[in-house]
Backbone as JSON Lines, residues from 0, in Angstrom:
{"i":0,"aa":"L","n":[127.38,38.88,3.11],"ca":[126.63,38.65,4.33],"c":[126.9,39.76,5.35]}
{"i":1,"aa":"L","n":[128.15,40.15,5.34],"ca":[128.54,41.22,6.26],"c":[127.85,42.53,5.89]}
{"i":2,"aa":"L","n":[127.73,42.77,4.6],"ca":[127.07,43.98,4.13],"c":[125.6,43.97,4.49]}
{"i":3,"aa":"L","n":[125.0,42.79,4.41],"ca":[123.6,42.66,4.78],"c":[123.43,42.96,6.27]}
{"i":4,"aa":"G","n":[124.32,42.48,7.1],"ca":[124.28,42.74,8.54],"c":[124.45,44.21,8.83]}
{"i":5,"aa":"D","n":[125.4,44.84,8.12],"ca":[125.59,46.29,8.31],"c":[124.36,47.05,7.83]}
{"i":6,"aa":"G","n":[123.79,46.65,6.73],"ca":[122.58,47.29,6.18],"c":[121.41,47.14,7.13]}
{"i":7,"aa":"A","n":[121.28,45.95,7.73],"ca":[120.18,45.71,8.67],"c":[120.37,46.56,9.92]}
{"i":8,"aa":"A","n":[121.62,46.65,10.37],"ca":[121.91,47.47,11.55],"c":[121.63,48.93,11.24]}
{"i":9,"aa":"A","n":[122.03,49.36,10.06],"ca":[121.78,50.75,9.67],"c":[120.28,51.0,9.55]}
{"i":10,"aa":"A","n":[119.54,50.03,9.02],"ca":[118.09,50.16,8.89],"c":[117.44,50.22,10.27]}
{"i":11,"aa":"R","n":[117.96,49.4,11.21],"ca":[117.41,49.43,12.58],"c":[117.7,50.78,13.23]}
{"i":12,"aa":"E","n":[118.89,51.29,13.03],"ca":[119.25,52.6,13.59],"c":[118.38,53.7,12.99]}
{"i":13,"aa":"E","n":[118.17,53.6,11.67],"ca":[117.32,54.59,11.02],"c":[115.9,54.49,11.54]}
{"i":14,"aa":"A","n":[115.4,53.27,11.73],"ca":[114.05,53.06,12.26],"c":[113.95,53.6,13.68]}
{"i":15,"aa":"A","n":[115.01,53.38,14.47],"ca":[115.03,53.89,15.84],"c":[115.03,55.41,15.84]}
{"i":16,"aa":"A","n":[115.79,55.99,14.91],"ca":[115.84,57.46,14.82],"c":[114.48,58.01,14.41]}
{"i":17,"aa":"V","n":[113.84,57.34,13.44],"ca":[112.51,57.76,12.99],"c":[111.53,57.66,14.16]}
{"i":18,"aa":"K","n":[111.6,56.55,14.89],"ca":[110.72,56.34,16.04],"c":[110.96,57.43,17.09]}
{"i":19,"aa":"A","n":[112.22,57.77,17.33],"ca":[112.56,58.81,18.31],"c":[111.99,60.17,17.86]}
{"i":20,"aa":"R","n":[112.09,60.46,16.56],"ca":[111.53,61.71,16.05],"c":[110.01,61.72,16.2]}
{"i":21,"aa":"E","n":[109.39,60.57,15.93],"ca":[107.94,60.47,16.08],"c":[107.53,60.72,17.53]}
{"i":22,"aa":"V","n":[108.28,60.11,18.46],"ca":[107.99,60.29,19.88],"c":[108.17,61.76,20.27]}
{"i":23,"aa":"A","n":[109.26,62.35,19.79],"ca":[109.51,63.77,20.09],"c":[108.4,64.64,19.52]}
{"i":24,"aa":"T","n":[107.95,64.31,18.31],"ca":[106.87,65.07,17.68],"c":[105.59,64.93,18.48]}
{"i":25,"aa":"L","n":[105.28,63.71,18.92],"ca":[104.08,63.49,19.73],"c":[104.14,64.28,21.04]}
{"i":26,"aa":"R","n":[105.32,64.28,21.65],"ca":[105.49,65.03,22.9],"c":[105.28,66.53,22.66]}
{"i":27,"aa":"K","n":[105.86,67.02,21.55],"ca":[105.68,68.44,21.23],"c":[104.21,68.76,20.98]}
{"i":28,"aa":"E","n":[103.52,67.85,20.26],"ca":[102.09,68.07,19.99],"c":[101.29,68.11,21.28]}
{"i":29,"aa":"R","n":[101.61,67.18,22.22],"ca":[100.93,67.18,23.52],"c":[101.21,68.47,24.28]}
{"i":30,"aa":"S","n":[102.46,68.9,24.21],"ca":[102.83,70.14,24.89],"c":[102.09,71.33,24.29]}
{"i":31,"aa":"V","n":[101.99,71.36,22.97],"ca":[101.26,72.44,22.3],"c":[99.79,72.4,22.69]}
{"i":32,"aa":"R","n":[99.21,71.2,22.74],"ca":[97.8,71.07,23.13],"c":[97.59,71.57,24.56]}
{"i":33,"aa":"R","n":[98.51,71.22,25.47],"ca":[98.4,71.7,26.86],"c":[98.5,73.22,26.91]}
{"i":34,"aa":"Q","n":[99.42,73.77,26.11],"ca":[99.55,75.22,26.09],"c":[98.28,75.88,25.54]}
{"i":35,"aa":"E","n":[97.71,75.27,24.5],"ca":[96.47,75.8,23.95],"c":[95.35,75.75,24.99]}
{"i":36,"aa":"E","n":[95.28,74.62,25.73],"ca":[94.27,74.5,26.78],"c":[94.5,75.56,27.87]}
{"i":37,"aa":"N","n":[95.76,75.79,28.2],"ca":[96.07,76.81,29.22],"c":[95.66,78.2,28.73]}
{"i":38,"aa":"V","n":[95.93,78.47,27.45],"ca":[95.55,79.76,26.88],"c":[94.03,79.9,26.89]}
{"i":39,"aa":"E","n":[93.31,78.85,26.53],"ca":[91.85,78.88,26.53],"c":[91.33,79.11,27.95]}
{"i":40,"aa":"A","n":[91.92,78.42,28.92],"ca":[91.49,78.59,30.31],"c":[91.77,80.02,30.78]}
{"i":41,"aa":"A","n":[92.92,80.55,30.41],"ca":[93.25,81.93,30.79],"c":[92.28,82.91,30.13]}
{"i":42,"aa":"A","n":[91.93,82.66,28.88],"ca":[90.99,83.53,28.18],"c":[89.61,83.47,28.85]}
{"i":43,"aa":"A","n":[89.19,82.28,29.24],"ca":[87.9,82.13,29.92],"c":[87.93,82.87,31.27]}
{"i":44,"aa":"A","n":[89.03,82.73,31.99],"ca":[89.15,83.44,33.28],"c":[89.12,84.94,33.07]}
{"i":45,"aa":"L","n":[89.78,85.4,32.02],"ca":[89.8,86.83,31.7],"c":[88.39,87.33,31.37]}
{"i":46,"aa":"E","n":[87.65,86.55,30.6],"ca":[86.27,86.92,30.26],"c":[85.41,87.01,31.52]}
{"i":47,"aa":"E","n":[85.61,86.06,32.45],"ca":[84.86,86.1,33.71],"c":[85.2,87.35,34.51]}
{"i":48,"aa":"K","n":[86.49,87.69,34.54],"ca":[86.9,88.9,35.27],"c":[86.32,90.15,34.62]}
{"i":49,"aa":"E","n":[86.32,90.17,33.28],"ca":[85.74,91.32,32.58],"c":[84.26,91.44,32.88]}
{"i":50,"aa":"A","n":[83.56,90.31,32.91],"ca":[82.12,90.33,33.22],"c":[81.91,90.84,34.65]}
{"i":51,"aa":"A","n":[82.74,90.39,35.58],"ca":[82.63,90.86,36.96],"c":[82.9,92.35,37.05]}
{"i":52,"aa":"L","n":[83.88,92.83,36.3],"ca":[84.18,94.27,36.29],"c":[83.02,95.07,35.72]}
{"i":53,"aa":"R","n":[82.4,94.55,34.65],"ca":[81.24,95.24,34.07],"c":[80.11,95.33,35.09]}
{"i":54,"aa":"Q","n":[79.9,94.23,35.84],"ca":[78.86,94.25,36.87],"c":[79.19,95.27,37.95]}
{"i":55,"aa":"Q","n":[80.46,95.34,38.34],"ca":[80.87,96.33,39.35],"c":[80.67,97.74,38.83]}
{"i":56,"aa":"E","n":[81.02,97.97,37.56],"ca":[80.81,99.29,36.97],"c":[79.34,99.66,36.98]}
{"i":57,"aa":"E","n":[78.48,98.71,36.63],"ca":[77.04,98.96,36.63],"c":[76.55,99.27,38.03]}
{"i":58,"aa":"A","n":[77.04,98.52,39.01],"ca":[76.64,98.75,40.4],"c":[77.11,100.12,40.87]}
{"i":59,"aa":"I","n":[78.33,100.49,40.52],"ca":[78.87,101.8,40.91],"c":[78.06,102.91,40.24]}
{"i":60,"aa":"S","n":[77.72,102.71,38.98],"ca":[76.93,103.71,38.27],"c":[75.55,103.87,38.92]}
{"i":61,"aa":"A","n":[74.93,102.76,39.26],"ca":[73.62,102.81,39.92],"c":[73.74,103.5,41.27]}
{"i":62,"aa":"E","n":[74.8,103.2,42.0],"ca":[75.0,103.83,43.3],"c":[75.24,105.33,43.15]}
{"i":63,"aa":"A","n":[76.0,105.71,42.12],"ca":[76.24,107.14,41.88],"c":[74.93,107.86,41.57]}
{"i":64,"aa":"K","n":[74.07,107.22,40.79],"ca":[72.76,107.82,40.49],"c":[71.94,107.97,41.76]}
{"i":65,"aa":"L","n":[71.99,106.96,42.61],"ca":[71.26,107.02,43.87],"c":[71.79,108.15,44.74]}
{"i":66,"aa":"V","n":[73.11,108.27,44.82],"ca":[73.72,109.35,45.61],"c":[73.28,110.71,45.05]}
{"i":67,"aa":"Q","n":[73.25,110.84,43.74],"ca":[72.82,112.09,43.12],"c":[71.38,112.39,43.49]}
{"i":68,"aa":"S","n":[70.53,111.37,43.46],"ca":[69.12,111.57,43.84],"c":[69.0,112.0,45.29]}
{"i":69,"aa":"V","n":[69.78,111.37,46.16],"ca":[69.75,111.72,47.58],"c":[70.21,113.17,47.77]}
{"i":70,"aa":"K","n":[71.26,113.56,47.02],"ca":[71.73,114.95,47.1],"c":[70.62,115.93,46.71]}
{"i":71,"aa":"E","n":[69.92,115.6,45.64],"ca":[68.85,116.48,45.18],"c":[67.74,116.59,46.24]}
{"i":72,"aa":"V","n":[67.39,115.46,46.83],"ca":[66.36,115.47,47.88],"c":[66.85,116.31,49.06]}
{"i":73,"aa":"M","n":[68.12,116.14,49.43],"ca":[68.66,116.91,50.55],"c":[68.68,118.4,50.25]}
{"i":74,"aa":"R","n":[68.99,118.78,49.01],"ca":[68.95,120.19,48.62],"c":[67.53,120.75,48.75]}
{"i":75,"aa":"E","n":[66.56,119.95,48.29],"ca":[65.17,120.37,48.39],"c":[64.76,120.53,49.85]}
{"i":76,"aa":"E","n":[65.17,119.58,50.7],"ca":[64.86,119.66,52.12],"c":[65.52,120.87,52.75]}
{"i":77,"aa":"A","n":[66.76,121.15,52.34],"ca":[67.46,122.32,52.86],"c":[66.72,123.6,52.47]}
{"i":78,"aa":"S","n":[66.24,123.66,51.24],"ca":[65.47,124.83,50.81],"c":[64.21,124.99,51.63]}
{"i":79,"aa":"I","n":[63.55,123.88,51.9],"ca":[62.33,123.92,52.72],"c":[62.66,124.4,54.13]}
{"i":80,"aa":"I","n":[63.75,123.89,54.69],"ca":[64.15,124.29,56.04],"c":[64.5,125.77,56.07]}
{"i":81,"aa":"E","n":[65.21,126.24,55.04],"ca":[65.54,127.66,54.98],"c":[64.28,128.52,54.89]}
{"i":82,"aa":"A","n":[63.31,128.09,54.12],"ca":[62.05,128.83,53.99],"c":[61.33,128.84,55.33]}
{"i":83,"aa":"Q","n":[61.34,127.7,56.04],"ca":[60.71,127.64,57.35],"c":[61.42,128.57,58.33]}
{"i":84,"aa":"A","n":[62.76,128.6,58.25],"ca":[63.52,129.49,59.13],"c":[63.17,130.94,58.85]}
{"i":85,"aa":"D","n":[63.03,131.3,57.57],"ca":[62.64,132.67,57.22],"c":[61.25,132.99,57.78]}
{"i":86,"aa":"M","n":[60.33,132.02,57.67],"ca":[58.98,132.23,58.19],"c":[59.01,132.4,59.71]}
{"i":87,"aa":"I","n":[59.85,131.61,60.39],"ca":[59.96,131.71,61.85],"c":[60.53,133.07,62.23]}
{"i":88,"aa":"E","n":[61.56,133.51,61.49],"ca":[62.14,134.84,61.76],"c":[61.1,135.93,61.57]}
{"i":89,"aa":"A","n":[60.33,135.83,60.52],"ca":[59.28,136.83,60.27],"c":[58.25,136.81,61.39]}
{"i":90,"aa":"A","n":[57.88,135.61,61.82],"ca":[56.9,135.5,62.91],"c":[57.47,136.08,64.2]}
{"i":91,"aa":"L","n":[58.76,135.84,64.47],"ca":[59.39,136.41,65.66],"c":[59.42,137.93,65.59]}
{"i":92,"aa":"S","n":[59.78,138.45,64.43],"ca":[59.79,139.91,64.25],"c":[58.4,140.49,64.47]}
{"i":93,"aa":"E","n":[57.41,139.81,63.94],"ca":[56.03,140.25,64.1],"c":[55.62,140.2,65.57]}
{"i":94,"aa":"A","n":[56.03,139.13,66.26],"ca":[55.7,139.01,67.68],"c":[56.4,140.09,68.49]}
{"i":95,"aa":"E","n":[57.65,140.4,68.15],"ca":[58.38,141.46,68.85],"c":[57.71,142.81,68.62]}
{"i":96,"aa":"A","n":[57.3,143.05,67.37],"ca":[56.62,144.31,67.06],"c":[55.31,144.4,67.83]}
{"i":97,"aa":"L","n":[54.59,143.29,67.87],"ca":[53.31,143.25,68.59],"c":[53.54,143.46,70.08]}
{"i":98,"aa":"E","n":[54.6,142.86,70.61],"ca":[54.93,143.03,72.02],"c":[55.25,144.51,72.32]}
{"i":99,"aa":"K","n":[56.01,145.15,71.44],"ca":[56.37,146.56,71.61],"c":[55.11,147.42,71.58]}
{"i":100,"aa":"L","n":[54.21,147.13,70.63],"ca":[52.96,147.88,70.56],"c":[52.13,147.7,71.84]}
{"i":101,"aa":"T","n":[52.13,146.45,72.32],"ca":[51.37,146.17,73.54],"c":[51.97,146.93,74.72]}
{"i":102,"aa":"L","n":[53.32,146.92,74.84],"ca":[53.97,147.64,75.94],"c":[53.73,149.16,75.8]}
{"i":103,"aa":"D","n":[53.81,149.67,74.57],"ca":[53.55,151.09,74.35],"c":[52.12,151.45,74.73]}
{"i":104,"aa":"A","n":[51.19,150.57,74.34],"ca":[49.78,150.82,74.66],"c":[49.57,150.75,76.17]}
{"i":105,"aa":"A","n":[50.25,149.82,76.84],"ca":[50.13,149.71,78.29],"c":[50.7,150.95,78.95]}
{"i":106,"aa":"E","n":[51.81,151.46,78.46],"ca":[52.42,152.67,79.0],"c":[51.49,153.86,78.79]}
{"i":107,"aa":"D","n":[50.91,153.94,77.58],"ca":[49.98,155.03,77.28],"c":[48.78,154.97,78.21]}
{"i":108,"aa":"A","n":[48.29,153.77,78.44],"ca":[47.13,153.59,79.32],"c":[47.51,153.96,80.75]}
{"i":109,"aa":"A","n":[48.7,153.56,81.18],"ca":[49.16,153.89,82.54],"c":[49.35,155.4,82.68]}
{"i":110,"aa":"T","n":[49.86,156.05,81.65],"ca":[50.06,157.49,81.67],"c":[48.72,158.19,81.7]}
{"i":111,"aa":"A","n":[47.78,157.7,80.92],"ca":[46.46,158.32,80.87],"c":[45.73,158.11,82.2]}
{"i":112,"aa":"A","n":[45.94,156.99,82.84],"ca":[45.29,156.7,84.09],"c":[45.9,157.52,85.22]}
{"i":113,"aa":"A","n":[47.12,157.91,85.07],"ca":[47.77,158.67,86.14],"c":[47.5,160.11,86.0]}
């Protein structure tokens, strides 16, 4: 009878140990699942950040193209302004030459009249 009592106690202890291992295993499984969920959430956040970075890169690229276009337009405008300045200089030179001719002709006329 005593052996049966010891055997039952040992069986209860073994059952308790098995139950404790099962509980520990369940806790570990839950912990692993939480870690997997955290990893998945981190991966999703990373994908969102990568998508945002790609959009920023595209926006920067588009802006760079726009800046390049503006530079080209400004170069063209500068060329036009330089050409206009050359034309103005030529017109001024022509006006000065015409003024000199007019003054010379006036002097010649004054000399001839005197």
